[in-house]
């Protein structure tokens, strides 16, 4: 066992969060992963404990550790609360959302998918500059929304994507935009990302697609893509489409990365319909924890975790119900632990 320990914040979250976090931590313990957890609340659990879905002590913990593994968080309905996930992205300038999609269970609609979406996480149409104009007594007669992209933000996400491609041995980055219509907003993204691409010529290939064509080509021939980099809204939509190519959100991990902080999570939500039943699939969070291990340089442990997941799913045939199996969350984790050398 390594003597190195890495402080990290652990947020169990809401709904199925504590169940999949327990399973994931048990697997990480079996792998002797070096994380020293500081357990903190957020979401509904945070609201109940300290009256805030993103309590100050949770923010302080993440600021101190710079690293977090997080279960899904529910945004309380009513009361004017903003999404804790959006607040975390803003608080820590988590500008890059990284979502890999890899075929883990053969026999689905598509075989051998291995794609990564890199979505700009802080700009674009998500800045929330929206308002209504009332006309003739209709308060919502006209709705106006503006997006904001900056040269610096576009350059930062494009550089992140090309560096990611280099570091992960990827061959190509596809720049996805809608510059034929949103000429300023996504034209700036296209122009800046293509400038960045020139600096990587000979090391990483690049090409570009208009987002609607990209969406169709992902269905017709997803294998032509490798890394996709795009703006906030397009990235949100395309990364869900891409998760669908490998069996849905239950298999989709995500990382939110900034200069000083990285937060890893499952892409799915708190699944209130199955919370407390012990049947949730912990795979997305386990895959997120593998990303977290790679992020801190524990490539060997991450590799062993990914290998054990493949063997548990495909050689042992142990799967949770959403994947057509019958294993509970804990049974899946125990089977996985047995596969860890
Ligand atoms: P959801 O992802 O929680 O659930 C959608 C469907 O997928 C449900 O039928 C659920 O049972 C199933 N599902 C999700 N994860 C699963 C898993 N690991 N194993 C098996 N089945 C799984 O989406 P929702 O119902 O729209 O959202 C519920 C709550 O989660 C909302 O409050 C939402 O705001 C929140 N949410 C949080 C995050 C996050 O924290 N990153 C992301 C999305 C939604």
mmCIF file of C-alpha atoms and ligand atoms in Angstrom:
data_model
loop_
_atom_site.group_PDB
_atom_site.id
_atom_site.type_symbol
_atom_site.label_atom_id
_atom_site.label_comp_id
_atom_site.label_asym_id
_atom_site.label_seq_id
_atom_site.Cartn_x
_atom_site.Cartn_y
_atom_site.Cartn_z
ATOM 1 C CA UNK A 1 0.000 0.000 0.000
ATOM 2 C CA UNK A 2 1.266 3.476 -0.897
ATOM 3 C CA UNK A 3 2.102 5.886 1.918
ATOM 4 C CA UNK A 4 1.001 8.796 -0.210
ATOM 5 C CA UNK A 5 -2.361 10.258 0.792
ATOM 6 C CA UNK A 6 -4.319 12.769 -1.214
ATOM 7 C CA UNK A 7 -6.949 14.846 0.627
ATOM 8 C CA UNK A 8 -10.235 14.928 -1.271
ATOM 9 C CA UNK A 9 -13.764 16.076 -0.513
ATOM 10 C CA UNK A 10 -16.485 13.433 -0.675
ATOM 11 C CA UNK A 11 -20.084 14.570 -1.149
ATOM 12 C CA UNK A 12 -22.561 11.678 -0.856
ATOM 13 C CA UNK A 13 -25.364 13.877 -2.216
ATOM 14 C CA UNK A 14 -29.059 13.032 -2.455
ATOM 15 C CA UNK A 15 -31.306 10.120 -3.465
ATOM 16 C CA UNK A 16 -29.178 7.192 -4.660
ATOM 17 C CA UNK A 17 -26.049 9.316 -4.007
ATOM 18 C CA UNK A 18 -25.112 7.790 -0.612
ATOM 19 C CA UNK A 19 -25.663 4.240 -1.982
ATOM 20 C CA UNK A 20 -23.432 4.624 -5.039
ATOM 21 C CA UNK A 21 -20.867 6.635 -3.053
ATOM 22 C CA UNK A 22 -20.667 3.831 -0.417
ATOM 23 C CA UNK A 23 -20.159 1.234 -3.144
ATOM 24 C CA UNK A 24 -17.530 3.367 -4.890
ATOM 25 C CA UNK A 25 -15.594 4.074 -1.694
ATOM 26 C CA UNK A 26 -15.591 0.336 -0.830
ATOM 27 C CA UNK A 27 -14.066 -0.401 -4.251
ATOM 28 C CA UNK A 28 -11.523 2.431 -3.909
ATOM 29 C CA UNK A 29 -10.546 1.097 -0.462
ATOM 30 C CA UNK A 30 -10.011 -2.358 -1.939
ATOM 31 C CA UNK A 31 -7.726 -0.756 -4.539
ATOM 32 C CA UNK A 32 -5.807 1.104 -1.793
ATOM 33 C CA UNK A 33 -6.588 4.361 -3.578
ATOM 34 C CA UNK A 34 -4.744 7.163 -1.787
ATOM 35 C CA UNK A 35 -7.704 9.464 -1.101
ATOM 36 C CA UNK A 36 -8.185 10.779 2.406
ATOM 37 C CA UNK A 37 -11.845 11.751 2.430
ATOM 38 C CA UNK A 38 -13.327 14.857 3.981
ATOM 39 C CA UNK A 39 -17.056 14.025 3.923
ATOM 40 C CA UNK A 40 -19.308 17.034 3.349
ATOM 41 C CA UNK A 41 -22.977 17.642 2.609
ATOM 42 C CA UNK A 42 -24.620 19.467 -0.291
ATOM 43 C CA UNK A 43 -27.960 19.469 -2.119
ATOM 44 C CA UNK A 44 -31.063 18.589 -0.073
ATOM 45 C CA UNK A 45 -28.803 16.982 2.541
ATOM 46 C CA UNK A 46 -26.917 20.292 2.892
ATOM 47 C CA UNK A 47 -30.149 22.247 3.115
ATOM 48 C CA UNK A 48 -31.449 19.977 5.901
ATOM 49 C CA UNK A 49 -28.230 20.165 7.894
ATOM 50 C CA UNK A 50 -27.273 23.811 7.554
ATOM 51 C CA UNK A 51 -30.016 25.630 5.663
ATOM 52 C CA UNK A 52 -27.987 25.965 2.431
ATOM 53 C CA UNK A 53 -27.805 23.460 -0.471
ATOM 54 C CA UNK A 54 -24.146 24.434 -0.803
ATOM 55 C CA UNK A 55 -22.971 24.983 2.802
ATOM 56 C CA UNK A 56 -19.886 27.211 3.321
ATOM 57 C CA UNK A 57 -17.983 24.324 4.975
ATOM 58 C CA UNK A 58 -18.437 22.223 1.818
ATOM 59 C CA UNK A 59 -17.071 25.054 -0.338
ATOM 60 C CA UNK A 60 -14.162 25.541 2.086
ATOM 61 C CA UNK A 61 -13.340 21.827 2.017
ATOM 62 C CA UNK A 62 -13.213 21.784 -1.810
ATOM 63 C CA UNK A 63 -11.127 24.970 -1.824
ATOM 64 C CA UNK A 64 -8.670 23.283 0.540
ATOM 65 C CA UNK A 65 -8.455 19.871 -1.179
ATOM 66 C CA UNK A 66 -8.911 21.071 -4.783
ATOM 67 C CA UNK A 67 -10.455 17.683 -5.498
ATOM 68 C CA UNK A 68 -13.938 16.237 -5.011
ATOM 69 C CA UNK A 69 -15.995 13.163 -5.778
ATOM 70 C CA UNK A 70 -19.644 14.014 -5.692
ATOM 71 C CA UNK A 71 -22.952 12.163 -5.735
ATOM 72 C CA UNK A 72 -25.939 13.740 -7.506
ATOM 73 C CA UNK A 73 -27.453 16.835 -5.898
ATOM 74 C CA UNK A 74 -31.107 17.795 -5.941
ATOM 75 C CA UNK A 75 -32.024 21.430 -6.283
ATOM 76 C CA UNK A 76 -34.851 22.174 -3.813
ATOM 77 C CA UNK A 77 -38.031 23.130 -5.665
ATOM 78 C CA UNK A 78 -39.320 26.565 -4.608
ATOM 79 C CA UNK A 79 -37.494 28.899 -2.261
ATOM 80 C CA UNK A 80 -35.508 30.429 -5.124
ATOM 81 C CA UNK A 81 -32.490 28.118 -4.719
ATOM 82 C CA UNK A 82 -30.001 27.997 -7.594
ATOM 83 C CA UNK A 83 -28.574 24.669 -8.723
ATOM 84 C CA UNK A 84 -25.663 23.639 -6.479
ATOM 85 C CA UNK A 85 -23.950 22.148 -9.531
ATOM 86 C CA UNK A 86 -24.029 25.485 -11.372
ATOM 87 C CA UNK A 87 -22.880 27.283 -8.192
ATOM 88 C CA UNK A 88 -19.925 24.889 -7.880
ATOM 89 C CA UNK A 89 -18.915 25.517 -11.511
ATOM 90 C CA UNK A 90 -19.058 29.266 -10.975
ATOM 91 C CA UNK A 91 -17.385 29.273 -7.561
ATOM 92 C CA UNK A 92 -14.368 27.273 -8.741
ATOM 93 C CA UNK A 93 -14.329 28.390 -12.418
ATOM 94 C CA UNK A 94 -14.725 24.784 -13.566
ATOM 95 C CA UNK A 95 -14.526 25.719 -17.232
ATOM 96 C CA UNK A 96 -14.044 22.269 -18.767
ATOM 97 C CA UNK A 97 -16.619 19.499 -18.612
ATOM 98 C CA UNK A 98 -15.084 16.229 -19.772
ATOM 99 C CA UNK A 99 -17.354 13.320 -20.622
ATOM 100 C CA UNK A 100 -15.829 10.144 -22.009
ATOM 101 C CA UNK A 101 -18.121 7.540 -23.593
ATOM 102 C CA UNK A 102 -16.715 4.059 -23.978
ATOM 103 C CA UNK A 103 -18.488 0.832 -24.916
ATOM 104 C CA UNK A 104 -18.270 -1.394 -21.838
ATOM 105 C CA UNK A 105 -20.998 -3.916 -22.569
ATOM 106 C CA UNK A 106 -20.853 -5.412 -26.082
ATOM 107 C CA UNK A 107 -24.049 -6.244 -27.967
ATOM 108 C CA UNK A 108 -25.648 -2.808 -27.728
ATOM 109 C CA UNK A 109 -26.765 -0.631 -30.599
ATOM 110 C CA UNK A 110 -23.167 0.410 -31.376
ATOM 111 C CA UNK A 111 -19.915 -1.481 -30.768
ATOM 112 C CA UNK A 112 -16.471 -0.079 -29.969
ATOM 113 C CA UNK A 113 -17.435 3.482 -29.169
ATOM 114 C CA UNK A 114 -14.611 5.490 -27.638
ATOM 115 C CA UNK A 115 -15.389 9.199 -27.703
ATOM 116 C CA UNK A 116 -14.752 12.163 -25.429
ATOM 117 C CA UNK A 117 -16.851 15.322 -25.325
ATOM 118 C CA UNK A 118 -15.199 18.440 -23.941
ATOM 119 C CA UNK A 119 -17.807 21.069 -23.213
ATOM 120 C CA UNK A 120 -17.174 24.678 -22.259
ATOM 121 C CA UNK A 121 -18.844 24.883 -18.864
ATOM 122 C CA UNK A 122 -19.095 28.565 -17.904
ATOM 123 C CA UNK A 123 -20.000 30.711 -20.939
ATOM 124 C CA UNK A 124 -22.353 30.623 -23.934
ATOM 125 C CA UNK A 125 -26.103 30.590 -23.530
ATOM 126 C CA UNK A 126 -25.797 29.302 -19.946
ATOM 127 C CA UNK A 127 -24.876 32.690 -18.501
ATOM 128 C CA UNK A 128 -28.612 33.227 -17.912
ATOM 129 C CA UNK A 129 -28.951 36.715 -19.445
ATOM 130 C CA UNK A 130 -32.665 36.412 -20.101
ATOM 131 C CA UNK A 131 -35.709 38.604 -19.859
ATOM 132 C CA UNK A 132 -39.289 38.995 -21.029
ATOM 133 C CA UNK A 133 -40.934 41.955 -22.725
ATOM 134 C CA UNK A 134 -44.619 42.400 -21.837
ATOM 135 C CA UNK A 135 -46.983 43.428 -24.610
ATOM 136 C CA UNK A 136 -50.744 44.053 -24.392
ATOM 137 C CA UNK A 137 -51.077 42.594 -20.895
ATOM 138 C CA UNK A 138 -49.135 39.413 -21.721
ATOM 139 C CA UNK A 139 -46.116 39.518 -19.380
ATOM 140 C CA UNK A 140 -44.349 36.838 -21.442
ATOM 141 C CA UNK A 141 -45.151 38.142 -24.924
ATOM 142 C CA UNK A 142 -41.475 38.161 -25.928
ATOM 143 C CA UNK A 143 -38.555 36.246 -24.413
ATOM 144 C CA UNK A 144 -34.982 37.355 -25.010
ATOM 145 C CA UNK A 145 -31.847 35.418 -24.114
ATOM 146 C CA UNK A 146 -28.225 36.364 -24.800
ATOM 147 C CA UNK A 147 -25.106 34.220 -24.790
ATOM 148 C CA UNK A 148 -21.606 35.346 -23.905
ATOM 149 C CA UNK A 149 -18.455 33.807 -25.348
ATOM 150 C CA UNK A 150 -15.076 35.395 -24.786
ATOM 151 C CA UNK A 151 -11.892 34.985 -26.821
ATOM 152 C CA UNK A 152 -10.094 34.003 -23.591
ATOM 153 C CA UNK A 153 -12.766 31.429 -22.675
ATOM 154 C CA UNK A 154 -12.785 29.915 -26.192
ATOM 155 C CA UNK A 155 -8.974 29.737 -26.240
ATOM 156 C CA UNK A 156 -8.883 28.154 -22.778
ATOM 157 C CA UNK A 157 -11.330 25.337 -23.646
ATOM 158 C CA UNK A 158 -9.726 24.693 -27.059
ATOM 159 C CA UNK A 159 -6.262 24.487 -25.486
ATOM 160 C CA UNK A 160 -7.677 22.160 -22.844
ATOM 161 C CA UNK A 161 -9.107 19.884 -25.572
ATOM 162 C CA UNK A 162 -5.895 19.717 -27.598
ATOM 163 C CA UNK A 163 -3.772 19.164 -24.478
ATOM 164 C CA UNK A 164 -6.208 16.463 -23.366
ATOM 165 C CA UNK A 165 -5.851 14.805 -26.791
ATOM 166 C CA UNK A 166 -2.046 14.891 -26.546
ATOM 167 C CA UNK A 167 -1.952 13.550 -23.002
ATOM 168 C CA UNK A 168 -4.448 10.776 -23.687
ATOM 169 C CA UNK A 169 -2.985 9.630 -27.014
ATOM 170 C CA UNK A 170 -5.995 10.808 -29.006
ATOM 171 C CA UNK A 171 -5.648 11.415 -32.729
ATOM 172 C CA UNK A 172 -8.175 14.115 -33.540
ATOM 173 C CA UNK A 173 -10.168 17.014 -32.118
ATOM 174 C CA UNK A 174 -13.399 18.030 -33.879
ATOM 175 C CA UNK A 175 -14.473 21.646 -33.314
ATOM 176 C CA UNK A 176 -18.292 21.826 -33.216
ATOM 177 C CA UNK A 177 -20.117 25.142 -33.687
ATOM 178 C CA UNK A 178 -23.029 26.856 -35.425
ATOM 179 C CA UNK A 179 -21.034 29.682 -36.979
ATOM 180 C CA UNK A 180 -23.208 29.734 -40.117
ATOM 181 C CA UNK A 181 -26.105 31.175 -38.061
ATOM 182 C CA UNK A 182 -24.746 32.359 -34.694
ATOM 183 C CA UNK A 183 -21.947 34.165 -36.507
ATOM 184 C CA UNK A 184 -20.613 36.179 -33.586
ATOM 185 C CA UNK A 185 -21.345 33.912 -30.613
ATOM 186 C CA UNK A 186 -20.116 30.637 -32.057
ATOM 187 C CA UNK A 187 -18.107 32.243 -34.890
ATOM 188 C CA UNK A 188 -15.704 33.516 -32.226
ATOM 189 C CA UNK A 189 -15.458 30.003 -30.798
ATOM 190 C CA UNK A 190 -14.793 28.528 -34.262
ATOM 191 C CA UNK A 191 -12.177 31.149 -35.154
ATOM 192 C CA UNK A 192 -10.330 30.875 -31.834
ATOM 193 C CA UNK A 193 -10.432 27.064 -31.684
ATOM 194 C CA UNK A 194 -9.085 26.829 -35.247
ATOM 195 C CA UNK A 195 -6.228 29.199 -34.288
ATOM 196 C CA UNK A 196 -5.395 26.904 -31.380
ATOM 197 C CA UNK A 197 -5.620 23.856 -33.695
ATOM 198 C CA UNK A 198 -2.881 25.333 -35.917
ATOM 199 C CA UNK A 199 -0.472 25.287 -32.968
ATOM 200 C CA UNK A 200 -1.018 21.517 -32.634
ATOM 201 C CA UNK A 201 -0.574 20.695 -36.341
ATOM 202 C CA UNK A 202 1.495 17.571 -36.810
ATOM 203 C CA UNK A 203 0.672 16.431 -33.260
ATOM 204 C CA UNK A 204 -3.146 16.341 -33.125
ATOM 205 C CA UNK A 205 -5.387 16.420 -36.203
ATOM 206 C CA UNK A 206 -8.381 18.708 -36.227
ATOM 207 C CA UNK A 207 -11.529 19.230 -38.233
ATOM 208 C CA UNK A 208 -14.836 21.000 -37.688
ATOM 209 C CA UNK A 209 -18.566 20.341 -37.942
ATOM 210 C CA UNK A 210 -21.732 22.366 -37.702
ATOM 211 C CA UNK A 211 -23.605 21.069 -34.658
ATOM 212 C CA UNK A 212 -26.701 19.774 -36.481
ATOM 213 C CA UNK A 213 -24.604 17.810 -38.989
ATOM 214 C CA UNK A 214 -22.487 16.516 -36.121
ATOM 215 C CA UNK A 215 -25.607 15.271 -34.288
ATOM 216 C CA UNK A 216 -26.690 13.302 -37.363
ATOM 217 C CA UNK A 217 -23.219 11.933 -38.112
ATOM 218 C CA UNK A 218 -22.915 10.736 -34.512
ATOM 219 C CA UNK A 219 -25.869 8.450 -35.211
ATOM 220 C CA UNK A 220 -24.743 7.351 -38.698
ATOM 221 C CA UNK A 221 -21.023 6.901 -38.105
ATOM 222 C CA UNK A 222 -19.837 7.757 -34.580
ATOM 223 C CA UNK A 223 -16.453 6.094 -35.154
ATOM 224 C CA UNK A 224 -15.285 9.051 -37.288
ATOM 225 C CA UNK A 225 -15.084 11.168 -34.109
ATOM 226 C CA UNK A 226 -12.473 11.040 -31.370
ATOM 227 C CA UNK A 227 -12.493 14.169 -29.169
ATOM 228 C CA UNK A 228 -15.254 16.751 -29.651
ATOM 229 C CA UNK A 229 -14.829 20.282 -28.294
ATOM 230 C CA UNK A 230 -17.794 22.624 -28.260
ATOM 231 C CA UNK A 231 -19.647 25.427 -26.515
ATOM 232 C CA UNK A 232 -21.806 25.023 -23.411
ATOM 233 C CA UNK A 233 -25.286 24.308 -24.804
ATOM 234 C CA UNK A 234 -24.147 22.168 -27.754
ATOM 235 C CA UNK A 235 -21.884 20.223 -25.390
ATOM 236 C CA UNK A 236 -24.766 19.577 -23.024
ATOM 237 C CA UNK A 237 -26.923 18.159 -25.800
ATOM 238 C CA UNK A 238 -24.241 16.231 -27.717
ATOM 239 C CA UNK A 239 -22.770 14.619 -24.597
ATOM 240 C CA UNK A 240 -26.171 13.151 -23.687
ATOM 241 C CA UNK A 241 -26.584 11.922 -27.275
ATOM 242 C CA UNK A 242 -23.125 10.345 -27.057
ATOM 243 C CA UNK A 243 -23.951 8.719 -23.686
ATOM 244 C CA UNK A 244 -26.900 7.146 -25.522
ATOM 245 C CA UNK A 245 -24.476 5.469 -27.946
ATOM 246 C CA UNK A 246 -22.978 3.443 -25.077
ATOM 247 C CA UNK A 247 -26.100 2.538 -23.126
ATOM 248 C CA UNK A 248 -27.303 5.742 -21.484
ATOM 249 C CA UNK A 249 -26.583 7.997 -18.548
ATOM 250 C CA UNK A 250 -26.107 5.108 -16.085
ATOM 251 C CA UNK A 251 -22.698 4.486 -17.686
ATOM 252 C CA UNK A 252 -21.632 8.126 -18.097
ATOM 253 C CA UNK A 253 -18.987 9.708 -15.861
ATOM 254 C CA UNK A 254 -18.074 13.380 -15.950
ATOM 255 C CA UNK A 255 -15.325 15.674 -14.715
ATOM 256 C CA UNK A 256 -15.589 19.411 -14.112
ATOM 257 C CA UNK A 257 -12.137 20.900 -14.278
ATOM 258 C CA UNK A 258 -10.748 24.340 -13.467
ATOM 259 C CA UNK A 259 -7.286 25.783 -12.812
ATOM 260 C CA UNK A 260 -7.195 24.787 -9.135
ATOM 261 C CA UNK A 261 -10.144 22.459 -8.556
ATOM 262 C CA UNK A 262 -11.512 19.317 -10.198
ATOM 263 C CA UNK A 263 -14.870 17.750 -9.318
ATOM 264 C CA UNK A 264 -15.779 14.257 -10.514
ATOM 265 C CA UNK A 265 -19.331 12.949 -10.708
ATOM 266 C CA UNK A 266 -21.809 10.631 -12.367
ATOM 267 C CA UNK A 267 -23.723 12.420 -15.092
ATOM 268 C CA UNK A 268 -27.088 11.054 -13.920
ATOM 269 C CA UNK A 269 -29.234 12.602 -11.197
ATOM 270 C CA UNK A 270 -30.402 11.417 -7.790
ATOM 271 C CA UNK A 271 -32.918 8.888 -9.230
ATOM 272 C CA UNK A 272 -35.578 9.492 -6.538
ATOM 273 C CA UNK A 273 -37.714 6.673 -8.001
ATOM 274 C CA UNK A 274 -35.190 4.022 -6.884
ATOM 275 C CA UNK A 275 -33.501 5.790 -3.959
ATOM 276 C CA UNK A 276 -33.148 3.662 -0.813
ATOM 277 C CA UNK A 277 -33.823 0.388 -2.650
ATOM 278 C CA UNK A 278 -30.162 -0.571 -3.018
ATOM 279 C CA UNK A 279 -30.536 -1.286 -6.744
ATOM 280 C CA UNK A 280 -28.822 1.754 -8.318
ATOM 281 C CA UNK A 281 -25.997 1.177 -10.783
ATOM 282 C CA UNK A 282 -22.779 2.551 -9.260
ATOM 283 C CA UNK A 283 -20.867 2.303 -12.585
ATOM 284 C CA UNK A 284 -21.014 5.959 -13.609
ATOM 285 C CA UNK A 285 -19.589 7.077 -10.263
ATOM 286 C CA UNK A 286 -16.996 4.281 -10.335
ATOM 287 C CA UNK A 287 -15.906 5.447 -13.801
ATOM 288 C CA UNK A 288 -15.806 9.014 -12.479
ATOM 289 C CA UNK A 289 -13.527 7.812 -9.673
ATOM 290 C CA UNK A 290 -11.265 6.181 -12.303
ATOM 291 C CA UNK A 291 -11.050 9.581 -14.034
ATOM 292 C CA UNK A 292 -10.205 11.133 -10.669
ATOM 293 C CA UNK A 293 -7.422 8.582 -10.102
ATOM 294 C CA UNK A 294 -5.939 9.358 -13.543
ATOM 295 C CA UNK A 295 -6.253 13.079 -12.826
ATOM 296 C CA UNK A 296 -4.027 12.767 -9.745
ATOM 297 C CA UNK A 297 -1.538 10.584 -11.611
ATOM 298 C CA UNK A 298 -2.617 7.187 -10.199
ATOM 299 C CA UNK A 299 -2.854 5.703 -13.700
ATOM 300 C CA UNK A 300 -2.017 2.211 -12.513
ATOM 301 C CA UNK A 301 -4.886 2.068 -9.985
ATOM 302 C CA UNK A 302 -7.258 3.636 -12.544
ATOM 303 C CA UNK A 303 -6.265 0.978 -15.085
ATOM 304 C CA UNK A 304 -6.837 -1.830 -12.584
ATOM 305 C CA UNK A 305 -10.253 -0.403 -11.719
ATOM 306 C CA UNK A 306 -11.288 -0.168 -15.398
ATOM 307 C CA UNK A 307 -10.053 -3.684 -16.066
ATOM 308 C CA UNK A 308 -11.933 -5.088 -13.057
ATOM 309 C CA UNK A 309 -15.123 -3.320 -14.224
ATOM 310 C CA UNK A 310 -14.806 -4.939 -17.676
ATOM 311 C CA UNK A 311 -14.288 -8.408 -16.168
ATOM 312 C CA UNK A 312 -17.177 -8.043 -13.701
ATOM 313 C CA UNK A 313 -19.584 -6.953 -16.425
ATOM 314 C CA UNK A 314 -18.517 -9.248 -19.244
ATOM 315 C CA UNK A 315 -16.744 -12.313 -17.841
ATOM 316 C CA UNK A 316 -18.722 -12.677 -14.607
ATOM 317 C CA UNK A 317 -21.917 -11.291 -16.148
ATOM 318 C CA UNK A 318 -22.695 -9.348 -12.946
ATOM 319 C CA UNK A 319 -24.876 -6.360 -13.802
ATOM 320 C CA UNK A 320 -27.439 -4.164 -12.080
ATOM 321 C CA UNK A 321 -31.076 -4.159 -13.216
ATOM 322 C CA UNK A 322 -30.774 -1.159 -15.536
ATOM 323 C CA UNK A 323 -28.267 -3.241 -17.554
ATOM 324 C CA UNK A 324 -30.562 -6.284 -17.627
ATOM 325 C CA UNK A 325 -28.966 -8.037 -14.617
ATOM 326 C CA UNK A 326 -30.213 -8.674 -11.100
ATOM 327 C CA UNK A 327 -27.341 -7.523 -8.886
ATOM 328 C CA UNK A 328 -27.926 -4.961 -6.163
ATOM 329 C CA UNK A 329 -25.602 -1.967 -5.834
ATOM 330 C CA UNK A 330 -23.652 -3.716 -3.083
ATOM 331 C CA UNK A 331 -23.546 -7.088 -4.883
ATOM 332 C CA UNK A 332 -22.083 -5.381 -7.944
ATOM 333 C CA UNK A 333 -19.455 -3.646 -5.787
ATOM 334 C CA UNK A 334 -18.585 -6.915 -4.016
ATOM 335 C CA UNK A 335 -18.230 -8.749 -7.338
ATOM 336 C CA UNK A 336 -15.990 -5.952 -8.570
ATOM 337 C CA UNK A 337 -13.865 -6.120 -5.400
ATOM 338 C CA UNK A 338 -13.365 -9.867 -6.007
ATOM 339 C CA UNK A 339 -11.944 -8.988 -9.437
ATOM 340 C CA UNK A 340 -9.353 -6.595 -8.032
ATOM 341 C CA UNK A 341 -5.946 -8.252 -8.066
HETATM 342 P P1 LIG B 1 -32.101 10.972 -12.980
HETATM 343 O O1 LIG B 1 -30.822 10.798 -13.746
HETATM 344 O O2 LIG B 1 -31.974 11.052 -11.497
HETATM 345 O O3 LIG B 1 -33.070 9.747 -13.315
HETATM 346 C C1 LIG B 1 -33.548 9.448 -14.629
HETATM 347 C C2 LIG B 1 -33.893 7.938 -14.710
HETATM 348 O O4 LIG B 1 -32.658 7.189 -14.727
HETATM 349 C C3 LIG B 1 -34.679 7.433 -13.503
HETATM 350 O O5 LIG B 1 -35.605 6.474 -13.931
HETATM 351 C C4 LIG B 1 -33.628 6.775 -12.628
HETATM 352 O O6 LIG B 1 -34.121 5.726 -11.826
HETATM 353 C C5 LIG B 1 -32.627 6.266 -13.667
HETATM 354 N N1 LIG B 1 -31.253 6.260 -13.122
HETATM 355 C C6 LIG B 1 -30.447 7.353 -12.933
HETATM 356 N N2 LIG B 1 -29.287 6.972 -12.404
HETATM 357 C C7 LIG B 1 -29.343 5.629 -12.258
HETATM 358 C C8 LIG B 1 -28.430 4.650 -11.750
HETATM 359 N N3 LIG B 1 -27.209 4.974 -11.285
HETATM 360 N N4 LIG B 1 -28.822 3.352 -11.721
HETATM 361 C C9 LIG B 1 -30.017 2.994 -12.187
HETATM 362 N N5 LIG B 1 -30.932 3.866 -12.688
HETATM 363 C C10 LIG B 1 -30.587 5.175 -12.716
HETATM 364 O O7 LIG B 1 -32.832 12.258 -13.563
HETATM 365 P P2 LIG B 1 -34.043 13.113 -12.980
HETATM 366 O O8 LIG B 1 -35.083 12.176 -12.418
HETATM 367 O O9 LIG B 1 -34.398 14.046 -14.056
HETATM 368 O O10 LIG B 1 -33.425 13.961 -11.799
HETATM 369 C C11 LIG B 1 -33.613 13.668 -10.419
HETATM 370 C C12 LIG B 1 -32.926 14.743 -9.578
HETATM 371 O O11 LIG B 1 -31.501 14.733 -9.818
HETATM 372 C C13 LIG B 1 -33.386 16.174 -9.897
HETATM 373 O O12 LIG B 1 -33.528 16.866 -8.676
HETATM 374 C C14 LIG B 1 -32.234 16.763 -10.698
HETATM 375 O O13 LIG B 1 -32.128 18.151 -10.536
HETATM 376 C C15 LIG B 1 -31.041 16.061 -10.089
HETATM 377 N N6 LIG B 1 -29.873 15.967 -11.000
HETATM 378 C C16 LIG B 1 -28.639 16.141 -10.459
HETATM 379 C C17 LIG B 1 -27.503 15.987 -11.256
HETATM 380 C C18 LIG B 1 -26.138 16.179 -10.636
HETATM 381 O O14 LIG B 1 -26.033 16.415 -9.453
HETATM 382 N N7 LIG B 1 -25.059 16.092 -11.404
HETATM 383 C C19 LIG B 1 -27.619 15.654 -12.611
HETATM 384 C C20 LIG B 1 -28.920 15.463 -13.132
HETATM 385 C C21 LIG B 1 -30.030 15.610 -12.316
#
